Amino acid sequence: AQTVTQSQPEMSVQEAETVTLSCTYDTSESNYYLFWYKQPPSRQMILVIRQEAYKQQNATENRFSVNFQKAAKSFSLKISDSQLGDTAMYFCAFMPWTGNQFYFGTGTSLTVIP
Amino acid sequence: GAGVSQTPSNKVTEKGKYVELRCDPISGHTALYWYRQSLGQGPEFLIYFQGTGAADDSGLPNDRFFAVRPEGSVSTLKIQRTERGDSAVYLCASSLNGQLGYTFGSGTRLTVV
């Protein structure tokens, strides 16, 4: 079974600063996908960034980047130049190679302080 | 449509009643998923449709829960004899290629009183 652990229930960051959210996972699979989703108060889950496990290069999307350590089963999200609109719940998620299902962590509530 | 639409946005029902939650996926998306998000938790998988058929319903908690997608587009999640423990946000998502990620709706918040 796959499990995803987010050990930081809440975090805060000053506007324009950088913050890193942690995520670890457990799986016996060798090929899979990892995602970060953002959930604002509107409840809609919004895709932030995606990583394919067979790729060693860390994914980057504008101000968002990941540090993927496959051997350590770690997948942290770095947000640079934090903006007020980044305030939300952030969920780390594991997806098996088949793409049929997500396994989500319990989330990290991020607050960007003006 | 432009996004995944879920109705109603909020639903309050009495314990023991029957409820239906509707999901209208992005046009052309063949895969549709239902997840349940309890307070303070991440979403948990309920069921996955590929076209009209349920490809994986292993996440449905018991036989009070049932979902259909008769024409391969709109899906309805049905809950019989609701219990207070069913209170949660029910999220629907759709995709063309699940490995690229899903597009989620804004969910239905179900409250059983």
PDB file of N, CA and C in Angstrom, chain B residues 28-103:
ATOM      1  N   GLY B  28     -15.457  15.415 -23.258  1.00  0.00           N
ATOM      2  CA  GLY B  28     -14.433  14.604 -23.916  1.00  0.00           C
ATOM      3  C   GLY B  28     -13.541  13.831 -22.972  1.00  0.00           C
ATOM      4  N   HIS B  29     -13.570  14.147 -21.691  1.00  0.00           N
ATOM      5  CA  HIS B  29     -12.762  13.391 -20.732  1.00  0.00           C
ATOM      6  C   HIS B  29     -13.405  12.027 -20.504  1.00  0.00           C
ATOM      7  N   THR B  30     -12.649  10.989 -20.787  1.00  0.00           N
ATOM      8  CA  THR B  30     -13.213   9.646 -20.676  1.00  0.00           C
ATOM      9  C   THR B  30     -13.145   9.103 -19.247  1.00  0.00           C
ATOM     10  N   ALA B  31     -12.207   9.575 -18.471  1.00  0.00           N
ATOM     11  CA  ALA B  31     -12.044   9.084 -17.104  1.00  0.00           C
ATOM     12  C   ALA B  31     -12.688  10.042 -16.110  1.00  0.00           C
ATOM     13  N   LEU B  32     -13.364   9.471 -15.120  1.00  0.00           N
ATOM     14  CA  LEU B  32     -14.024  10.265 -14.088  1.00  0.00           C
ATOM     15  C   LEU B  32     -13.787   9.592 -12.748  1.00  0.00           C
ATOM     16  N   TYR B  33     -13.543  10.414 -11.738  1.00  0.00           N
ATOM     17  CA  TYR B  33     -13.156   9.917 -10.420  1.00  0.00           C
ATOM     18  C   TYR B  33     -13.995  10.611  -9.337  1.00  0.00           C
ATOM     19  N   TRP B  34     -14.302   9.871  -8.290  1.00  0.00           N
ATOM     20  CA  TRP B  34     -14.929  10.439  -7.096  1.00  0.00           C
ATOM     21  C   TRP B  34     -13.980  10.233  -5.908  1.00  0.00           C
ATOM     22  N   TYR B  35     -13.837  11.300  -5.120  1.00  0.00           N
ATOM     23  CA  TYR B  35     -13.040  11.267  -3.897  1.00  0.00           C
ATOM     24  C   TYR B  35     -13.868  11.847  -2.752  1.00  0.00           C
ATOM     25  N   ARG B  36     -13.531  11.442  -1.539  1.00  0.00           N
ATOM     26  CA  ARG B  36     -14.197  11.972  -0.353  1.00  0.00           C
ATOM     27  C   ARG B  36     -13.137  12.610   0.535  1.00  0.00           C
ATOM     28  N   GLN B  37     -13.420  13.833   0.983  1.00  0.00           N
ATOM     29  CA  GLN B  37     -12.466  14.555   1.824  1.00  0.00           C
ATOM     30  C   GLN B  37     -13.127  14.893   3.155  1.00  0.00           C
ATOM     31  N   SER B  38     -12.723  14.191   4.184  1.00  0.00           N
ATOM     32  CA  SER B  38     -13.220  14.481   5.529  1.00  0.00           C
ATOM     33  C   SER B  38     -12.448  15.657   6.109  1.00  0.00           C
ATOM     34  N   LEU B  39     -13.006  16.262   7.135  1.00  0.00           N
ATOM     35  CA  LEU B  39     -12.422  17.466   7.720  1.00  0.00           C
ATOM     36  C   LEU B  39     -10.990  17.207   8.182  1.00  0.00           C
ATOM     37  N   GLY B  40     -10.064  18.044   7.720  1.00  0.00           N
ATOM     38  CA  GLY B  40      -8.675  17.937   8.154  1.00  0.00           C
ATOM     39  C   GLY B  40      -7.882  16.828   7.488  1.00  0.00           C
ATOM     40  N   GLN B  41      -8.469  16.219   6.456  1.00  0.00           N
ATOM     41  CA  GLN B  41      -7.800  15.111   5.774  1.00  0.00           C
ATOM     42  C   GLN B  41      -7.602  15.417   4.297  1.00  0.00           C
ATOM     43  N   GLY B  42      -6.752  14.627   3.659  1.00  0.00           N
ATOM     44  CA  GLY B  42      -6.648  14.699   2.224  1.00  0.00           C
ATOM     45  C   GLY B  42      -7.761  13.887   1.583  1.00  0.00           C
ATOM     46  N   PRO B  43      -8.029  14.139   0.311  1.00  0.00           N
ATOM     47  CA  PRO B  43      -9.070  13.365  -0.375  1.00  0.00           C
ATOM     48  C   PRO B  43      -8.727  11.874  -0.412  1.00  0.00           C
ATOM     49  N   GLU B  44      -9.774  11.044  -0.307  1.00  0.00           N
ATOM     50  CA  GLU B  44      -9.610   9.588  -0.386  1.00  0.00           C
ATOM     51  C   GLU B  44     -10.422   9.056  -1.561  1.00  0.00           C
ATOM     52  N   PHE B  45      -9.816   8.143  -2.275  1.00  0.00           N
ATOM     53  CA  PHE B  45     -10.415   7.567  -3.476  1.00  0.00           C
ATOM     54  C   PHE B  45     -11.689   6.790  -3.160  1.00  0.00           C
ATOM     55  N   LEU B  46     -12.699   6.986  -3.995  1.00  0.00           N
ATOM     56  CA  LEU B  46     -13.930   6.208  -3.887  1.00  0.00           C
ATOM     57  C   LEU B  46     -14.095   5.284  -5.092  1.00  0.00           C
ATOM     58  N   ILE B  47     -14.123   5.881  -6.307  1.00  0.00           N
ATOM     59  CA  ILE B  47     -14.437   5.103  -7.498  1.00  0.00           C
ATOM     60  C   ILE B  47     -13.890   5.805  -8.728  1.00  0.00           C
ATOM     61  N   TYR B  48     -13.584   4.980  -9.744  1.00  0.00           N
ATOM     62  CA  TYR B  48     -13.027   5.481 -11.010  1.00  0.00           C
ATOM     63  C   TYR B  48     -13.802   4.860 -12.165  1.00  0.00           C
ATOM     64  N   PHE B  49     -14.251   5.729 -13.077  1.00  0.00           N
ATOM     65  CA  PHE B  49     -14.943   5.287 -14.288  1.00  0.00           C
ATOM     66  C   PHE B  49     -14.054   5.507 -15.498  1.00  0.00           C
ATOM     67  N   GLN B  50     -14.066   4.541 -16.397  1.00  0.00           N
ATOM     68  CA  GLN B  50     -13.476   4.711 -17.724  1.00  0.00           C
ATOM     69  C   GLN B  50     -14.647   4.519 -18.690  1.00  0.00           C
ATOM     70  N   GLY B  51     -15.110   5.615 -19.286  1.00  0.00           N
ATOM     71  CA  GLY B  51     -16.320   5.539 -20.093  1.00  0.00           C
ATOM     72  C   GLY B  51     -17.531   5.330 -19.197  1.00  0.00           C
ATOM     73  N   THR B  52     -18.339   4.365 -19.536  1.00  0.00           N
ATOM     74  CA  THR B  52     -19.572   4.124 -18.774  1.00  0.00           C
ATOM     75  C   THR B  52     -19.378   3.161 -17.617  1.00  0.00           C
ATOM     76  N   GLY B  53     -18.296   2.408 -17.639  1.00  0.00           N
ATOM     77  CA  GLY B  53     -18.117   1.367 -16.645  1.00  0.00           C
ATOM     78  C   GLY B  53     -17.226   1.774 -15.484  1.00  0.00           C
ATOM     79  N   ALA B  54     -17.542   1.233 -14.311  1.00  0.00           N
ATOM     80  CA  ALA B  54     -16.711   1.464 -13.130  1.00  0.00           C
ATOM     81  C   ALA B  54     -15.491   0.558 -13.220  1.00  0.00           C
ATOM     82  N   ALA B  55     -14.337   1.148 -13.506  1.00  0.00           N
ATOM     83  CA  ALA B  55     -13.110   0.363 -13.655  1.00  0.00           C
ATOM     84  C   ALA B  55     -12.545  -0.058 -12.303  1.00  0.00           C
ATOM     85  N   ASP B  56     -12.825   0.734 -11.264  1.00  0.00           N
ATOM     86  CA  ASP B  56     -12.304   0.424  -9.934  1.00  0.00           C
ATOM     87  C   ASP B  56     -13.229   1.077  -8.912  1.00  0.00           C
ATOM     88  N   ASP B  57     -13.933   0.265  -8.136  1.00  0.00           N
ATOM     89  CA  ASP B  57     -14.816   0.813  -7.098  1.00  0.00           C
ATOM     90  C   ASP B  57     -14.353   0.377  -5.715  1.00  0.00           C
ATOM     91  N   SER B  58     -13.083   0.077  -5.596  1.00  0.00           N
ATOM     92  CA  SER B  58     -12.546  -0.481  -4.351  1.00  0.00           C
ATOM     93  C   SER B  58     -12.573   0.500  -3.191  1.00  0.00           C
ATOM     94  N   GLY B  59     -12.762   1.787  -3.466  1.00  0.00           N
ATOM     95  CA  GLY B  59     -12.763   2.771  -2.401  1.00  0.00           C
ATOM     96  C   GLY B  59     -14.130   3.045  -1.801  1.00  0.00           C
ATOM     97  N   LEU B  60     -15.172   2.531  -2.392  1.00  0.00           N
ATOM     98  CA  LEU B  60     -16.509   2.725  -1.821  1.00  0.00           C
ATOM     99  C   LEU B  60     -16.555   2.063  -0.447  1.00  0.00           C
ATOM    100  N   PRO B  61     -16.950   2.795   0.592  1.00  0.00           N
ATOM    101  CA  PRO B  61     -16.827   2.274   1.957  1.00  0.00           C
ATOM    102  C   PRO B  61     -17.767   1.132   2.301  1.00  0.00           C
ATOM    103  N   ASN B  62     -18.943   1.108   1.696  1.00  0.00           N
ATOM    104  CA  ASN B  62     -19.908   0.034   1.965  1.00  0.00           C
ATOM    105  C   ASN B  62     -20.994   0.068   0.906  1.00  0.00           C
ATOM    106  N   ASP B  63     -21.956  -0.835   1.023  1.00  0.00           N
ATOM    107  CA  ASP B  63     -22.961  -0.952  -0.039  1.00  0.00           C
ATOM    108  C   ASP B  63     -24.021   0.143   0.005  1.00  0.00           C
ATOM    109  N   ARG B  64     -23.892   1.106   0.911  1.00  0.00           N
ATOM    110  CA  ARG B  64     -24.806   2.252   0.870  1.00  0.00           C
ATOM    111  C   ARG B  64     -24.396   3.255  -0.205  1.00  0.00           C
ATOM    112  N   PHE B  65     -23.162   3.115  -0.673  1.00  0.00           N
ATOM    113  CA  PHE B  65     -22.621   4.027  -1.682  1.00  0.00           C
ATOM    114  C   PHE B  65     -22.656   3.359  -3.049  1.00  0.00           C
ATOM    115  N   PHE B  66     -23.107   4.122  -4.034  1.00  0.00           N
ATOM    116  CA  PHE B  66     -23.183   3.607  -5.395  1.00  0.00           C
ATOM    117  C   PHE B  66     -23.002   4.762  -6.362  1.00  0.00           C
ATOM    118  N   ALA B  67     -22.358   4.542  -7.497  1.00  0.00           N
ATOM    119  CA  ALA B  67     -22.183   5.599  -8.487  1.00  0.00           C
ATOM    120  C   ALA B  67     -22.454   5.053  -9.869  1.00  0.00           C
ATOM    121  N   VAL B  68     -22.975   5.930 -10.730  1.00  0.00           N
ATOM    122  CA  VAL B  68     -23.278   5.547 -12.107  1.00  0.00           C
ATOM    123  C   VAL B  68     -22.776   6.611 -13.054  1.00  0.00           C
ATOM    124  N   ARG B  69     -22.601   6.187 -14.297  1.00  0.00           N
ATOM    125  CA  ARG B  69     -22.204   7.102 -15.373  1.00  0.00           C
ATOM    126  C   ARG B  69     -22.776   6.523 -16.673  1.00  0.00           C
ATOM    127  N   PRO B  70     -24.086   6.553 -16.822  1.00  0.00           N
ATOM    128  CA  PRO B  70     -24.782   5.783 -17.853  1.00  0.00           C
ATOM    129  C   PRO B  70     -24.421   6.122 -19.290  1.00  0.00           C
ATOM    130  N   GLU B  71     -24.057   7.362 -19.575  1.00  0.00           N
ATOM    131  CA  GLU B  71     -23.754   7.731 -20.954  1.00  0.00           C
ATOM    132  C   GLU B  71     -22.294   8.127 -21.135  1.00  0.00           C
ATOM    133  N   GLY B  72     -21.490   7.839 -20.133  1.00  0.00           N
ATOM    134  CA  GLY B  72     -20.063   8.126 -20.259  1.00  0.00           C
ATOM    135  C   GLY B  72     -19.719   9.585 -20.076  1.00  0.00           C
ATOM    136  N   SER B  73     -20.657  10.369 -19.566  1.00  0.00           N
ATOM    137  CA  SER B  73     -20.375  11.775 -19.319  1.00  0.00           C
ATOM    138  C   SER B  73     -20.701  12.105 -17.863  1.00  0.00           C
ATOM    139  N   VAL B  74     -21.916  12.589 -17.601  1.00  0.00           N
ATOM    140  CA  VAL B  74     -22.341  12.945 -16.253  1.00  0.00           C
ATOM    141  C   VAL B  74     -22.345  11.713 -15.355  1.00  0.00           C
ATOM    142  N   SER B  75     -21.931  11.921 -14.110  1.00  0.00           N
ATOM    143  CA  SER B  75     -21.946  10.841 -13.126  1.00  0.00           C
ATOM    144  C   SER B  75     -22.735  11.291 -11.902  1.00  0.00           C
ATOM    145  N   THR B  76     -23.366  10.309 -11.252  1.00  0.00           N
ATOM    146  CA  THR B  76     -24.099  10.572 -10.027  1.00  0.00           C
ATOM    147  C   THR B  76     -23.594   9.636  -8.936  1.00  0.00           C
ATOM    148  N   LEU B  77     -23.256  10.205  -7.802  1.00  0.00           N
ATOM    149  CA  LEU B  77     -22.889   9.424  -6.624  1.00  0.00           C
ATOM    150  C   LEU B  77     -24.123   9.361  -5.732  1.00  0.00           C
ATOM    151  N   LYS B  78     -24.513   8.156  -5.368  1.00  0.00           N
ATOM    152  CA  LYS B  78     -25.741   7.957  -4.608  1.00  0.00           C
ATOM    153  C   LYS B  78     -25.403   7.375  -3.242  1.00  0.00           C
ATOM    154  N   ILE B  79     -25.979   7.943  -2.212  1.00  0.00           N
ATOM    155  CA  ILE B  79     -25.743   7.457  -0.849  1.00  0.00           C
ATOM    156  C   ILE B  79     -27.103   7.163  -0.221  1.00  0.00           C
ATOM    157  N   GLN B  80     -27.280   5.923   0.180  1.00  0.00           N
ATOM    158  CA  GLN B  80     -28.531   5.511   0.830  1.00  0.00           C
ATOM    159  C   GLN B  80     -28.368   5.542   2.346  1.00  0.00           C
ATOM    160  N   ARG B  81     -29.477   5.750   3.032  1.00  0.00           N
ATOM    161  CA  ARG B  81     -29.514   5.663   4.501  1.00  0.00           C
ATOM    162  C   ARG B  81     -28.318   6.407   5.105  1.00  0.00           C
ATOM    163  N   THR B  82     -28.232   7.682   4.792  1.00  0.00           N
ATOM    164  CA  THR B  82     -27.072   8.471   5.211  1.00  0.00           C
ATOM    165  C   THR B  82     -26.848   8.421   6.716  1.00  0.00           C
ATOM    166  N   GLU B  83     -25.571   8.482   7.079  1.00  0.00           N
ATOM    167  CA  GLU B  83     -25.158   8.496   8.483  1.00  0.00           C
ATOM    168  C   GLU B  83     -24.326   9.753   8.722  1.00  0.00           C
ATOM    169  N   ARG B  84     -24.230  10.157   9.996  1.00  0.00           N
ATOM    170  CA  ARG B  84     -23.484  11.380  10.307  1.00  0.00           C
ATOM    171  C   ARG B  84     -22.036  11.279   9.859  1.00  0.00           C
ATOM    172  N   GLY B  85     -21.488  10.079   9.874  1.00  0.00           N
ATOM    173  CA  GLY B  85     -20.113   9.864   9.439  1.00  0.00           C
ATOM    174  C   GLY B  85     -19.895  10.053   7.938  1.00  0.00           C
ATOM    175  N   ASP B  86     -20.990  10.175   7.198  1.00  0.00           N
ATOM    176  CA  ASP B  86     -20.863  10.432   5.751  1.00  0.00           C
ATOM    177  C   ASP B  86     -20.605  11.904   5.467  1.00  0.00           C
ATOM    178  N   SER B  87     -20.727  12.741   6.483  1.00  0.00           N
ATOM    179  CA  SER B  87     -20.494  14.176   6.299  1.00  0.00           C
ATOM    180  C   SER B  87     -19.065  14.409   5.848  1.00  0.00           C
ATOM    181  N   ALA B  88     -18.917  15.099   4.720  1.00  0.00           N
ATOM    182  CA  ALA B  88     -17.605  15.318   4.102  1.00  0.00           C
ATOM    183  C   ALA B  88     -17.807  16.164   2.852  1.00  0.00           C
ATOM    184  N   VAL B  89     -16.690  16.530   2.234  1.00  0.00           N
ATOM    185  CA  VAL B  89     -16.736  17.130   0.906  1.00  0.00           C
ATOM    186  C   VAL B  89     -16.484  16.016  -0.115  1.00  0.00           C
ATOM    187  N   TYR B  90     -17.371  15.903  -1.069  1.00  0.00           N
ATOM    188  CA  TYR B  90     -17.242  14.891  -2.109  1.00  0.00           C
ATOM    189  C   TYR B  90     -16.743  15.577  -3.380  1.00  0.00           C
ATOM    190  N   LEU B  91     -15.553  15.187  -3.798  1.00  0.00           N
ATOM    191  CA  LEU B  91     -14.897  15.797  -4.951  1.00  0.00           C
ATOM    192  C   LEU B  91     -14.999  14.881  -6.164  1.00  0.00           C
ATOM    193  N   CYS B  92     -15.240  15.486  -7.291  1.00  0.00           N
ATOM    194  CA  CYS B  92     -15.239  14.774  -8.560  1.00  0.00           C
ATOM    195  C   CYS B  92     -14.098  15.320  -9.413  1.00  0.00           C
ATOM    196  N   ALA B  93     -13.508  14.476 -10.240  1.00  0.00           N
ATOM    197  CA  ALA B  93     -12.440  14.903 -11.135  1.00  0.00           C
ATOM    198  C   ALA B  93     -12.574  14.156 -12.457  1.00  0.00           C
ATOM    199  N   SER B  94     -12.001  14.723 -13.501  1.00  0.00           N
ATOM    200  CA  SER B  94     -11.996  14.033 -14.789  1.00  0.00           C
ATOM    201  C   SER B  94     -10.641  14.208 -15.463  1.00  0.00           C
ATOM    202  N   SER B  95     -10.356  13.346 -16.425  1.00  0.00           N
ATOM    203  CA  SER B  95      -9.087  13.436 -17.151  1.00  0.00           C
ATOM    204  C   SER B  95      -9.191  12.717 -18.495  1.00  0.00           C
ATOM    205  N   LEU B  96      -8.301  13.098 -19.414  1.00  0.00           N
ATOM    206  CA  LEU B  96      -8.096  12.358 -20.656  1.00  0.00           C
ATOM    207  C   LEU B  96      -6.988  11.330 -20.439  1.00  0.00           C
ATOM    208  N   ASN B  97      -5.976  11.757 -19.742  1.00  0.00           N
ATOM    209  CA  ASN B  97      -4.840  10.903 -19.413  1.00  0.00           C
ATOM    210  C   ASN B  97      -4.510  11.110 -17.942  1.00  0.00           C
ATOM    211  N   GLY B  98      -4.928  10.186 -17.116  1.00  0.00           N
ATOM    212  CA  GLY B  98      -4.786  10.352 -15.674  1.00  0.00           C
ATOM    213  C   GLY B  98      -3.365  10.593 -15.219  1.00  0.00           C
ATOM    214  N   GLN B  99      -2.399  10.076 -15.973  1.00  0.00           N
ATOM    215  CA  GLN B  99      -1.005  10.213 -15.553  1.00  0.00           C
ATOM    216  C   GLN B  99      -0.521  11.661 -15.627  1.00  0.00           C
ATOM    217  N   LEU B 100      -1.266  12.505 -16.328  1.00  0.00           N
ATOM    218  CA  LEU B 100      -0.913  13.918 -16.389  1.00  0.00           C
ATOM    219  C   LEU B 100      -1.580  14.713 -15.273  1.00  0.00           C
ATOM    220  N   GLY B 101      -2.436  14.049 -14.517  1.00  0.00           N
ATOM    221  CA  GLY B 101      -3.166  14.722 -13.456  1.00  0.00           C
ATOM    222  C   GLY B 101      -4.622  14.873 -13.815  1.00  0.00           C
ATOM    223  N   TYR B 102      -5.414  15.208 -12.816  1.00  0.00           N
ATOM    224  CA  TYR B 102      -6.853  15.341 -13.035  1.00  0.00           C
ATOM    225  C   TYR B 102      -7.255  16.806 -12.895  1.00  0.00           C
ATOM    226  N   THR B 103      -8.417  17.139 -13.457  1.00  0.00           N
ATOM    227  CA  THR B 103      -9.070  18.420 -13.193  1.00  0.00           C
ATOM    228  C   THR B 103     -10.193  18.165 -12.205  1.00  0.00           C
TER     229      THR B 103
END
